[in-house]
PDB file of C-alpha atoms and ligand atoms in Angstrom:
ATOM      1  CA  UNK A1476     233.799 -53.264-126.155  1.00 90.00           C
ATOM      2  CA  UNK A1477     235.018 -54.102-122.477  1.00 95.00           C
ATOM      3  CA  UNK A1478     233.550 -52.784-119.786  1.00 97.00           C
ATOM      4  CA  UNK A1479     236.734 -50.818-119.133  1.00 98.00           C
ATOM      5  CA  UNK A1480     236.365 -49.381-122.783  1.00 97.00           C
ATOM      6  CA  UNK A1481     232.826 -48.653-122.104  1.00 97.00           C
ATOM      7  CA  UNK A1482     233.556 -46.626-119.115  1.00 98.00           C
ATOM      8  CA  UNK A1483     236.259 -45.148-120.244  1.00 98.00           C
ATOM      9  CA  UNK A1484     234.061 -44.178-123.158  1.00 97.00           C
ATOM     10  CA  UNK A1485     231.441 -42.731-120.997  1.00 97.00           C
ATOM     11  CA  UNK A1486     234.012 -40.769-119.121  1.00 97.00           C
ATOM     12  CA  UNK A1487     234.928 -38.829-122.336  1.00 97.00           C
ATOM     13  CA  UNK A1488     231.207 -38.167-122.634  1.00 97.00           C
ATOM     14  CA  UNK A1489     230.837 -36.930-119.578  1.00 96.00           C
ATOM     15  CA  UNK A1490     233.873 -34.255-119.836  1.00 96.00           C
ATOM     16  CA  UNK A1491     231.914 -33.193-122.883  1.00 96.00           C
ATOM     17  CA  UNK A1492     228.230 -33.008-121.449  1.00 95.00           C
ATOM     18  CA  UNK A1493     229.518 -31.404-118.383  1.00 94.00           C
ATOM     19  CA  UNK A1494     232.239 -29.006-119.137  1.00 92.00           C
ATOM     20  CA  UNK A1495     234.469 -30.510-116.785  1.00 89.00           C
ATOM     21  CA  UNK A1496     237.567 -32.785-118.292  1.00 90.00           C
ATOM     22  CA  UNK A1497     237.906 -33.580-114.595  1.00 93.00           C
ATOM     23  CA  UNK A1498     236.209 -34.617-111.133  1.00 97.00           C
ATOM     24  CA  UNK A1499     237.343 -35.011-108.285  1.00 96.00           C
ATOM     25  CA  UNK A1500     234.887 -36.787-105.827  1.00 96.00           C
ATOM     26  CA  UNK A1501     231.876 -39.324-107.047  1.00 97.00           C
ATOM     27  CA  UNK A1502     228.674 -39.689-104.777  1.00 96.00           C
ATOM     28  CA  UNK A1503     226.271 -42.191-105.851  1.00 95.00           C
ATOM     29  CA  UNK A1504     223.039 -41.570-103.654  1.00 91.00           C
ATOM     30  CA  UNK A1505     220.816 -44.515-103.445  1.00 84.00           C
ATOM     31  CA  UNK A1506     216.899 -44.946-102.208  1.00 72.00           C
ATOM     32  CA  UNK A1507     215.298 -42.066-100.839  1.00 72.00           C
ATOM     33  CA  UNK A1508     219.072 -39.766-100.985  1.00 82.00           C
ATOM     34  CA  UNK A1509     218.065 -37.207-103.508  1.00 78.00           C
ATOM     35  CA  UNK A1510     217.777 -34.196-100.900  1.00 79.00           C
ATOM     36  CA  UNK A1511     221.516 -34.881-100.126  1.00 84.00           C
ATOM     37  CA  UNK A1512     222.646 -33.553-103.673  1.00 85.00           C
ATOM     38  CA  UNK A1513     221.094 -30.063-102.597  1.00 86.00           C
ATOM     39  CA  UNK A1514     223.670 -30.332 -99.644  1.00 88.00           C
ATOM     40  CA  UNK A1515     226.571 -31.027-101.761  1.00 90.00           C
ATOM     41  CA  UNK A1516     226.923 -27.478-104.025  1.00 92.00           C
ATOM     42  CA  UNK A1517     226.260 -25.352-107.293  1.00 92.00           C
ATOM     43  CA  UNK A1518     225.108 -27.210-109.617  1.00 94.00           C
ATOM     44  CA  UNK A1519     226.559 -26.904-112.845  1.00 94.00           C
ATOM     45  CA  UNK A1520     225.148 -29.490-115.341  1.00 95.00           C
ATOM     46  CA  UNK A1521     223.021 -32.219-115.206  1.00 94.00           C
ATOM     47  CA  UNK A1522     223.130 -35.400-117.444  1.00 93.00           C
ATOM     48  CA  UNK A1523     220.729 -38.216-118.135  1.00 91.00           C
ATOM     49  CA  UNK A1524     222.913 -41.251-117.364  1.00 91.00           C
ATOM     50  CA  UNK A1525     221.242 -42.431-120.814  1.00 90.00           C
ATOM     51  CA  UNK A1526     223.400 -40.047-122.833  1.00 90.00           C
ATOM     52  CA  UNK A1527     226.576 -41.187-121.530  1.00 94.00           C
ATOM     53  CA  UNK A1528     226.387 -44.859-122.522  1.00 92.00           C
ATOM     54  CA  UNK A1529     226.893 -47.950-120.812  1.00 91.00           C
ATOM     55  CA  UNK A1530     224.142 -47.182-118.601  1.00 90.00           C
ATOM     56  CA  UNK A1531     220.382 -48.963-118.375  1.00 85.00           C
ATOM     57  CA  UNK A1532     217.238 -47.352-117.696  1.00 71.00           C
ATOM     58  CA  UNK A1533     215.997 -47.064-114.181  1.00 55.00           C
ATOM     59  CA  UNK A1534     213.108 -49.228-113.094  1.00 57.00           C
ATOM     60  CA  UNK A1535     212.835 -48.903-109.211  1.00 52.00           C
ATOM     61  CA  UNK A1536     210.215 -45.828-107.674  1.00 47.00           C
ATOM     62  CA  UNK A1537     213.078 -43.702-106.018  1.00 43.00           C
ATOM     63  CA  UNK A1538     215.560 -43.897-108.414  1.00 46.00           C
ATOM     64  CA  UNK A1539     216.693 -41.062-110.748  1.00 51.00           C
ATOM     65  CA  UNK A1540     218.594 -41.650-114.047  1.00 83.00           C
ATOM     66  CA  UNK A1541     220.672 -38.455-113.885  1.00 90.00           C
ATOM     67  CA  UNK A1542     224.524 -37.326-112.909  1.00 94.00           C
ATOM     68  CA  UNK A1543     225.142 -33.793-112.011  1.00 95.00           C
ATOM     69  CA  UNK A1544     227.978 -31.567-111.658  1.00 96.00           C
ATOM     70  CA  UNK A1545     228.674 -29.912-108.823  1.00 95.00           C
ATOM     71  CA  UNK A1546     230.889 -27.080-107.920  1.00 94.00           C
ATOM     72  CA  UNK A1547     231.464 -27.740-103.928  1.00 91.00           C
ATOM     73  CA  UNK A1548     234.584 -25.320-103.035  1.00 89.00           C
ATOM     74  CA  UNK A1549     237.518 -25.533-105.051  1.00 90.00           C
ATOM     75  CA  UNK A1550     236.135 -29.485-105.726  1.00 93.00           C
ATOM     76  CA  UNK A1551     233.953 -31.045-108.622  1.00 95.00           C
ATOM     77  CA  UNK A1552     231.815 -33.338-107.724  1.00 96.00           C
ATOM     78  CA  UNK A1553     229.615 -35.873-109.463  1.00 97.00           C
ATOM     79  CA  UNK A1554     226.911 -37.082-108.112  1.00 95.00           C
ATOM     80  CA  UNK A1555     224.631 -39.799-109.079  1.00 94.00           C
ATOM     81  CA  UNK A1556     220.929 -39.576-108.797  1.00 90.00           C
ATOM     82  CA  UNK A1557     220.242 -43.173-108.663  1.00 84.00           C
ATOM     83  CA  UNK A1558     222.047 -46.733-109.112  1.00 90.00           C
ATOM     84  CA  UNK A1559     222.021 -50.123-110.787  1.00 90.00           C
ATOM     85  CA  UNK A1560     221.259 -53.044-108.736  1.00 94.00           C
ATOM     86  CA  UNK A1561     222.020 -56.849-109.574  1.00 96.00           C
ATOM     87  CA  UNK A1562     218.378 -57.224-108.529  1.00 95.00           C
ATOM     88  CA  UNK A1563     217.165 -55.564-111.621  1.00 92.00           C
ATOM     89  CA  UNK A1564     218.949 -58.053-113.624  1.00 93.00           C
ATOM     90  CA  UNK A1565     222.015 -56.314-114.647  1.00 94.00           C
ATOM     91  CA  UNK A1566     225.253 -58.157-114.643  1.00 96.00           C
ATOM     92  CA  UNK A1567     228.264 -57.030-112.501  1.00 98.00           C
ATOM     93  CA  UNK A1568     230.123 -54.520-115.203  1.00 97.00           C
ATOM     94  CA  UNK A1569     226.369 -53.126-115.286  1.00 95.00           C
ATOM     95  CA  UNK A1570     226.145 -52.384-111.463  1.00 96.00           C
ATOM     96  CA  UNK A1571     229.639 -50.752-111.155  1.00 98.00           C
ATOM     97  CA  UNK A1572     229.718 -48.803-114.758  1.00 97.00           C
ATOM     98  CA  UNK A1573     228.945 -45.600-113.057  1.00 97.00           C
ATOM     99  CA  UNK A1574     231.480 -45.927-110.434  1.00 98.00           C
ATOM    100  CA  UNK A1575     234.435 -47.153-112.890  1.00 98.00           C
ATOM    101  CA  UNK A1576     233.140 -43.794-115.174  1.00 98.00           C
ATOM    102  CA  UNK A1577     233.469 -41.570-112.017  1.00 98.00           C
ATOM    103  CA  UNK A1578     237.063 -43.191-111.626  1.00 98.00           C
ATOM    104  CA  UNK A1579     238.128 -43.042-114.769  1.00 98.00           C
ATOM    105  CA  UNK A1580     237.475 -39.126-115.151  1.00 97.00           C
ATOM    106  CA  UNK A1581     239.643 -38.172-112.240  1.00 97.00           C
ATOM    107  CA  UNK A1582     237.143 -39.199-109.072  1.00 98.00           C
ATOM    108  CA  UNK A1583     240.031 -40.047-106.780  1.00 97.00           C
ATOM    109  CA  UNK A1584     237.406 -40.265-103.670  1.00 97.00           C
ATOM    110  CA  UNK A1585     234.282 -42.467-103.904  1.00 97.00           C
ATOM    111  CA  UNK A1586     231.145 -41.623-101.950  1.00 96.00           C
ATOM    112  CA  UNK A1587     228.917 -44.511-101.479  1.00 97.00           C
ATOM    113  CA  UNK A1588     224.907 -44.379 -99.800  1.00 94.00           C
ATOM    114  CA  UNK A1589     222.701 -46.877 -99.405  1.00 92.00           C
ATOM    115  CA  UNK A1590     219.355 -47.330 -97.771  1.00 89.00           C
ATOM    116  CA  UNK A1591     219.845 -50.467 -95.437  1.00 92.00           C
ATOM    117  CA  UNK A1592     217.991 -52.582 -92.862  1.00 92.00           C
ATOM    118  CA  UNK A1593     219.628 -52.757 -89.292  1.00 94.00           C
ATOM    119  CA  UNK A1594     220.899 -55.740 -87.736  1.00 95.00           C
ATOM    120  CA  UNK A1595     222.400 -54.754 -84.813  1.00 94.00           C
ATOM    121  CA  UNK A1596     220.787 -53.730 -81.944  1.00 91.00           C
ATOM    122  CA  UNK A1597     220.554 -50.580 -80.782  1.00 88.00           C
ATOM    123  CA  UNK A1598     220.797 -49.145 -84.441  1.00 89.00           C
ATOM    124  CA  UNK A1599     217.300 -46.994 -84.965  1.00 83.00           C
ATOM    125  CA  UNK A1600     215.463 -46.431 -88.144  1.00 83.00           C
ATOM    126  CA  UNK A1601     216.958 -42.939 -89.321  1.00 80.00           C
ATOM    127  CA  UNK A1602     220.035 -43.688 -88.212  1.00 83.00           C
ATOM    128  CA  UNK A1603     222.916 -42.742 -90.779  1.00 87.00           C
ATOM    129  CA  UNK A1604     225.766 -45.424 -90.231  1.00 92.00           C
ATOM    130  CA  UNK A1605     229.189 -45.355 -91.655  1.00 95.00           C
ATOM    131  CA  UNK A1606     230.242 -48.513 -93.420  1.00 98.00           C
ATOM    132  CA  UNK A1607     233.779 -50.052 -92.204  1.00 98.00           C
ATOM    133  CA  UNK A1608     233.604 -53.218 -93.481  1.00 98.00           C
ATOM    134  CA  UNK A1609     231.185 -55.291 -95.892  1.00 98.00           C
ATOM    135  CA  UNK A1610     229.904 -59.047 -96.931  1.00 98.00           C
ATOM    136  CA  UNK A1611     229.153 -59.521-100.023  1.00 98.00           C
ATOM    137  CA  UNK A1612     226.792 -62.128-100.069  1.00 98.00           C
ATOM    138  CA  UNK A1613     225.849 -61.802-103.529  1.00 98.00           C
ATOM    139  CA  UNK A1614     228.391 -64.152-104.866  1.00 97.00           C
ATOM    140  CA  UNK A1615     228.715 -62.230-107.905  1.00 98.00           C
ATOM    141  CA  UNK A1616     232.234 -59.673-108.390  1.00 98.00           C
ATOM    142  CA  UNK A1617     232.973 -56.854-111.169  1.00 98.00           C
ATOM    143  CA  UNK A1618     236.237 -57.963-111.698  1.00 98.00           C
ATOM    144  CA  UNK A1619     235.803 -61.619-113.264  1.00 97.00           C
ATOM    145  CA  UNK A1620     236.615 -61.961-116.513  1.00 95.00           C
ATOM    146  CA  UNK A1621     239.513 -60.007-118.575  1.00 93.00           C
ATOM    147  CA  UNK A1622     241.547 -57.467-116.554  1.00 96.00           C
ATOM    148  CA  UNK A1623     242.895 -54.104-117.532  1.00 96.00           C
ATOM    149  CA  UNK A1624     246.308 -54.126-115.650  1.00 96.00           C
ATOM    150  CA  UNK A1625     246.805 -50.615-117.006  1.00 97.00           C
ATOM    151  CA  UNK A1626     244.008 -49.851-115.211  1.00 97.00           C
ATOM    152  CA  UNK A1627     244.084 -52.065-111.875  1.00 97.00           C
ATOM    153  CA  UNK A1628     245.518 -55.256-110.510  1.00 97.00           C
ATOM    154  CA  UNK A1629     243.854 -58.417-110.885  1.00 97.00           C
ATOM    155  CA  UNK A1630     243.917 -59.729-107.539  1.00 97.00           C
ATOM    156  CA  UNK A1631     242.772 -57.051-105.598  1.00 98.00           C
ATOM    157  CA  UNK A1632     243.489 -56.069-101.977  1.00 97.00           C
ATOM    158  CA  UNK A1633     240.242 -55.197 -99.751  1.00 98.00           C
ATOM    159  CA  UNK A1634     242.339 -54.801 -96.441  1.00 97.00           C
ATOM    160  CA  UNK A1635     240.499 -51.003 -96.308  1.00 97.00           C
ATOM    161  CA  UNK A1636     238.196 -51.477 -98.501  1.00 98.00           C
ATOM    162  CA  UNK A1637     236.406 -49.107 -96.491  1.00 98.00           C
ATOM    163  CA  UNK A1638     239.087 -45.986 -96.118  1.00 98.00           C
ATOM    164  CA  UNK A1639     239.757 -45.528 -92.084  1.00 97.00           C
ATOM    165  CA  UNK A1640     241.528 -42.376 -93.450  1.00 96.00           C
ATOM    166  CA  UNK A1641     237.702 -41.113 -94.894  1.00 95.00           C
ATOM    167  CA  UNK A1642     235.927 -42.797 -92.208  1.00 96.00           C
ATOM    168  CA  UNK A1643     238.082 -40.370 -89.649  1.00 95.00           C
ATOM    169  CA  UNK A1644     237.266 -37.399 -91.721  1.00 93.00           C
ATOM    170  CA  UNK A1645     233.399 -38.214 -91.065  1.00 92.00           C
ATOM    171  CA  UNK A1646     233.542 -38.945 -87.513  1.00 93.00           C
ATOM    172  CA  UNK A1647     235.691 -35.386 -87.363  1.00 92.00           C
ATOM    173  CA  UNK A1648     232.529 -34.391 -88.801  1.00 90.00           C
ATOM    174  CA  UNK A1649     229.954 -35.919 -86.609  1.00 88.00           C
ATOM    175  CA  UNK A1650     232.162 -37.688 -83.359  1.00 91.00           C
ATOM    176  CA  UNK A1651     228.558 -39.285 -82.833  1.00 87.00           C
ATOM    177  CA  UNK A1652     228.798 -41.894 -85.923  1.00 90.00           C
ATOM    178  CA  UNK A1653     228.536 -44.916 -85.119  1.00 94.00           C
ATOM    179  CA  UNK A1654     230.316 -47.657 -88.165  1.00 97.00           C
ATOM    180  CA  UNK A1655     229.287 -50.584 -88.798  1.00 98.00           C
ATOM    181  CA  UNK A1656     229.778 -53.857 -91.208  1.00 98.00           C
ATOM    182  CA  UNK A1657     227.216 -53.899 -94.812  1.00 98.00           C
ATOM    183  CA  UNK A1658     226.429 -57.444 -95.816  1.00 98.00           C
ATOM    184  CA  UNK A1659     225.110 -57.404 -99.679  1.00 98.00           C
ATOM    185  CA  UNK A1660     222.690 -59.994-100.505  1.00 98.00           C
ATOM    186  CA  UNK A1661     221.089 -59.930-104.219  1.00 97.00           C
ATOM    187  CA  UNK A1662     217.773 -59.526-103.292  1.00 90.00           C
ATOM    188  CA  UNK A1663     215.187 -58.629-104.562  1.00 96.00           C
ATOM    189  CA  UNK A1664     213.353 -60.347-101.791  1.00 94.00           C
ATOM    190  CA  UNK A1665     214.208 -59.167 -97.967  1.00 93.00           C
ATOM    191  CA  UNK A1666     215.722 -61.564 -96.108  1.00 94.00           C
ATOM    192  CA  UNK A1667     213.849 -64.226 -93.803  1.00 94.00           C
ATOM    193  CA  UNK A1668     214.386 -64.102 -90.226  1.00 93.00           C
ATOM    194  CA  UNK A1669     216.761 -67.306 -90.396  1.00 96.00           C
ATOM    195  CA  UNK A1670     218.725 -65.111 -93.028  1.00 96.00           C
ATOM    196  CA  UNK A1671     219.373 -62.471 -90.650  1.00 95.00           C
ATOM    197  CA  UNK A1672     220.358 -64.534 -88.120  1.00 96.00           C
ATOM    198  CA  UNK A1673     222.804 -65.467 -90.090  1.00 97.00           C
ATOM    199  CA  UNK A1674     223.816 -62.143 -91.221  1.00 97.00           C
ATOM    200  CA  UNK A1675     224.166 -61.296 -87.695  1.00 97.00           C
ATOM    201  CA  UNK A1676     225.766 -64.529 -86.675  1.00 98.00           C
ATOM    202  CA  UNK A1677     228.736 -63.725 -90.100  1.00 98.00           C
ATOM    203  CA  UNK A1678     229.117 -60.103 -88.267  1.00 98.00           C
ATOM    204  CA  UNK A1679     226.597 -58.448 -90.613  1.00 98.00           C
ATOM    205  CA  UNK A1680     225.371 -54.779 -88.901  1.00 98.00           C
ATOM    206  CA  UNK A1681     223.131 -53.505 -91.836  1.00 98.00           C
ATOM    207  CA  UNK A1682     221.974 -55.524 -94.253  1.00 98.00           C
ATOM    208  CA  UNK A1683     220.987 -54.099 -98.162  1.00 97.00           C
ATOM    209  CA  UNK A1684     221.336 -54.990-102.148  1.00 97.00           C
ATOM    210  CA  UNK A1685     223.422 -52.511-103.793  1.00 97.00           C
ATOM    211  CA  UNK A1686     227.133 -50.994-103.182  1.00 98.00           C
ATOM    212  CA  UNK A1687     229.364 -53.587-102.499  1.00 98.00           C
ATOM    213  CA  UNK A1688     230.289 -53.955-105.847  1.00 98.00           C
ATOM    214  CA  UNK A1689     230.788 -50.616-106.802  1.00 98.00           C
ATOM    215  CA  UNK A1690     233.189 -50.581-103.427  1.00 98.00           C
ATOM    216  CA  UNK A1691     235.087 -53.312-105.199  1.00 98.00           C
ATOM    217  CA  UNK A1692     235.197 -51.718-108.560  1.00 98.00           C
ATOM    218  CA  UNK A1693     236.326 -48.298-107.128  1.00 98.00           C
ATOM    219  CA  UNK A1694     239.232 -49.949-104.873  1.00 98.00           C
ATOM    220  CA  UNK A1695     240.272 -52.126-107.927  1.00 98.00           C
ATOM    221  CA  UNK A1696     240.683 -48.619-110.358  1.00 98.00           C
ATOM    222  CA  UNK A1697     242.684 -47.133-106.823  1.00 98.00           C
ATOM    223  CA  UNK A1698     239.914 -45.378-105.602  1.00 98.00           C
ATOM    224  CA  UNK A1699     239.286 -44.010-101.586  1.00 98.00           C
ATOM    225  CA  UNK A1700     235.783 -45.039-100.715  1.00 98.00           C
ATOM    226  CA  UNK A1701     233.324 -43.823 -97.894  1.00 96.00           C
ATOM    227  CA  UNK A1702     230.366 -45.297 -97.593  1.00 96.00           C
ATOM    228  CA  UNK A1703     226.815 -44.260 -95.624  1.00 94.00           C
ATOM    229  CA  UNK A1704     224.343 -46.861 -95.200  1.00 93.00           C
ATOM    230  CA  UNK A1705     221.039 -45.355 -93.796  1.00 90.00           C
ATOM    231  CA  UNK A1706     218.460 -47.704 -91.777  1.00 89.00           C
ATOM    232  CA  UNK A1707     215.286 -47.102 -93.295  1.00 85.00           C
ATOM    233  CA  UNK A1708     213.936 -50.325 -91.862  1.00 84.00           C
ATOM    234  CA  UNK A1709     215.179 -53.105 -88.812  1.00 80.00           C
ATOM    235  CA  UNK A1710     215.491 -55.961 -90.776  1.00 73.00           C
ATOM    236  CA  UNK A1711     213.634 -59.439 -90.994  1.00 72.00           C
ATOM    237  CA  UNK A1712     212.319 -60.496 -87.760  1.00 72.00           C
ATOM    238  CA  UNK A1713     213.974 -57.799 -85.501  1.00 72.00           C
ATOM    239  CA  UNK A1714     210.664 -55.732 -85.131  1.00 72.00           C
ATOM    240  CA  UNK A1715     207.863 -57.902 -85.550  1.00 61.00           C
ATOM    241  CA  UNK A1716     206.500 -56.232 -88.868  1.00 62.00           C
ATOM    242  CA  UNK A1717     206.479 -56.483 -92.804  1.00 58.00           C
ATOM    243  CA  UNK A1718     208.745 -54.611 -94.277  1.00 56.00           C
ATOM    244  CA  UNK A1719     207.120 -52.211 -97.220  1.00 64.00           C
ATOM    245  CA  UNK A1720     209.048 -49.830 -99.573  1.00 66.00           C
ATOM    246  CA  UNK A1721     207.123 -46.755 -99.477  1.00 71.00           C
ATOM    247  CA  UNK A1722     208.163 -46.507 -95.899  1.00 64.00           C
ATOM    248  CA  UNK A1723     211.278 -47.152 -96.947  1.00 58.00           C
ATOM    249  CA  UNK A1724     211.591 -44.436 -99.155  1.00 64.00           C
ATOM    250  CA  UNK A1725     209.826 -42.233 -96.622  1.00 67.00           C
ATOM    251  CA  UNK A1726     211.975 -42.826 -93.552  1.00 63.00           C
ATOM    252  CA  UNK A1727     214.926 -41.924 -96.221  1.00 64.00           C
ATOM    253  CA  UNK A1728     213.723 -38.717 -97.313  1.00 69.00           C
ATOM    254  CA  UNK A1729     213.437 -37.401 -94.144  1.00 66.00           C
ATOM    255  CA  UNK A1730     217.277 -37.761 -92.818  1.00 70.00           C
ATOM    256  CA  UNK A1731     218.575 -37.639 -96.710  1.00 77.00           C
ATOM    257  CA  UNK A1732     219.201 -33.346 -96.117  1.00 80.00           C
ATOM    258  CA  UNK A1733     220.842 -33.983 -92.634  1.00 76.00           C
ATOM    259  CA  UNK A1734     223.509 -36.573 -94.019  1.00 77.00           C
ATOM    260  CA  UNK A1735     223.886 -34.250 -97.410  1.00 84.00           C
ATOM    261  CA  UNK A1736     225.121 -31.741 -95.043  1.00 86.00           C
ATOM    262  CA  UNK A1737     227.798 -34.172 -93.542  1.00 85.00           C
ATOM    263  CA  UNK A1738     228.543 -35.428 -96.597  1.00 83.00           C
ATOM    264  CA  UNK A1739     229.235 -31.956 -98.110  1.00 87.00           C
ATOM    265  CA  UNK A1740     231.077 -31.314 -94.994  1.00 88.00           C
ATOM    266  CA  UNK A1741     233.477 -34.382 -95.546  1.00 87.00           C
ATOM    267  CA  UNK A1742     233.880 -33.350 -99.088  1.00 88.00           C
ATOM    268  CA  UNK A1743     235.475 -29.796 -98.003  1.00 85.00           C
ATOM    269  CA  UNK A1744     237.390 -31.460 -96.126  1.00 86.00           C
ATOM    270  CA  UNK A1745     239.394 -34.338 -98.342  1.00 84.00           C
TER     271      UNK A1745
HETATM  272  I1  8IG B2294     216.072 -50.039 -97.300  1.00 79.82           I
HETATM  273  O1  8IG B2294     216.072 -55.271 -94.708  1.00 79.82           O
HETATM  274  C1  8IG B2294     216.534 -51.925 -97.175  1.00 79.82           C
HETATM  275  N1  8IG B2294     217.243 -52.558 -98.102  1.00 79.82           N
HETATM  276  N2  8IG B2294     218.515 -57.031 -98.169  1.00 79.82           N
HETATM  277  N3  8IG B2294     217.275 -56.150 -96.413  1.00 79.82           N
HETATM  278  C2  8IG B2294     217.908 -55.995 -97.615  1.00 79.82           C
HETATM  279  N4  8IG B2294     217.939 -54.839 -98.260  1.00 79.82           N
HETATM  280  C3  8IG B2294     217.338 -53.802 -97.676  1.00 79.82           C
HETATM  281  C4  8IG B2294     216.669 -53.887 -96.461  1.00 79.82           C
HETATM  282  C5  8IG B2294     216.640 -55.122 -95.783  1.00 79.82           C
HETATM  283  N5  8IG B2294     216.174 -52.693 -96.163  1.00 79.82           N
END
């Protein structure tokens, strides 16, 4: 099977599990977001990932294994408890299977969150950030290899990768948003200072390991992406301590309800 066949597989699955032949919006919540799918709606079903296929187990504290269903207005949402990261040593088709699943059950809009460290200055720890533009650093893509052209083109455009249409509807939202540009390295280590000095020096703003590949996969499949990157930590070097994950996770969970809210906000208003 292809990873096209495999998520178009799990997309059949996940009509049946849920109900719902149809979704409209995805929102895959990363480190420390699971508060934000309280913001979002009625739930209607909820789905270990496992059951759909396609999908590893979760390894990282912080990350859930589930998808629900949500009912959010005259919209159905899916949203992803949880994520697959190159880091865990999953290949590329791995890292974006939920996102090309989402897609290929009707997920025309494409909500991406991430927990990031902050580059520039002036952005503060709790700070939710909109994503306009990315690096990925990882030197890795999840479109090598055989193409669907049913499905997508093979050379893909990235012009808006990040959709100025969505990122309008956010600022609408909150006018104080500030955006800023995700560079995706592979991690798992952080970065060393030199690293994010060159980060910074490339134009990086935020600096993380996860969704620029699913950004590619969901623009590749025709997708409208949004992304929120949350500083949880300022990265490498900027504040003269270690960076730890449980206060990672902990800085997350406490601005994870106020960004739900936007997000659910956004959502009534695609
Ligand atoms: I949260 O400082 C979080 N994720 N690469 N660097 C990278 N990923 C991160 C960081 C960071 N903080």
């Amino acid at each position: 099977m292809t990873p096209y066949e495999a998520a178009l597989a799990s997309a059949d699955r996940l009509g049946e599990a849920t109900g719902c032949e149809r979704h409209d919006v995805a929102v895959v919540l990363g480190s420390g977001w699971g508060p934000a799918a309280e913001q979002i709606g009625e739930v209607v079903a909820e789905v270990p990932l496992v059951e759909l296929g396609g999908f590893p187990a979760a390894t990282v504290a912080g990350h859930g294994s589930t998808v629900r269903s949500i009912a959010a207005g005259d919209r159905r949402v899916l949203a992803f408890l949880g994520r697959t990261h190159l880091y865990e040593g999953h290949e590329p088709h791995a890292v974006v299977h939920g996102v090309r699943t989402a897609v290929l059950a009707g997920c025309r809009t494409v909500v991406l969150t991430n927990a990031a460290g902050g580059i520039r200055p002036g952005l503060a720890v709790g700070q939710a950030v909109l994503i306009a533009d990315h690096l990925n650093l990882t030197g890795r893509s999840p479109l090598t290899g055989a193409n669907r052209d049913d499905l997508g083109p093979r050379f893909v455009d990235l012009t808006q990768a990040w959709s100025p249409r969505l990122r309008a509807l956010a600022r609408a939202v909150d006018p104080s948003l500030e955006e800023g540009v995700y560079a995706c390295f592979a991690g798992p280590q952080y970065e060393t200072p030199a690293e994010v000095r060159m980060a910074r020096a490339m134009g990086a703003d935020l600096v993380g390991m996860s969704t620029v590949l699913e950004c590619i996969a969901a623009r590749h499949l025709g997708a409208e992406v949004l992304g929120f990157s949350l500083v949880t930590n300022l990265a490498a070097g900027l504040s003269g301590e270690v960076l730890d994950h449980a206060e990672v996770l902990a800085a997350g969970a406490a601005a994870a309800e106020r960004v739900g809210a936007l997000i659910a906000q956004v959502v009534a208003r695609l």
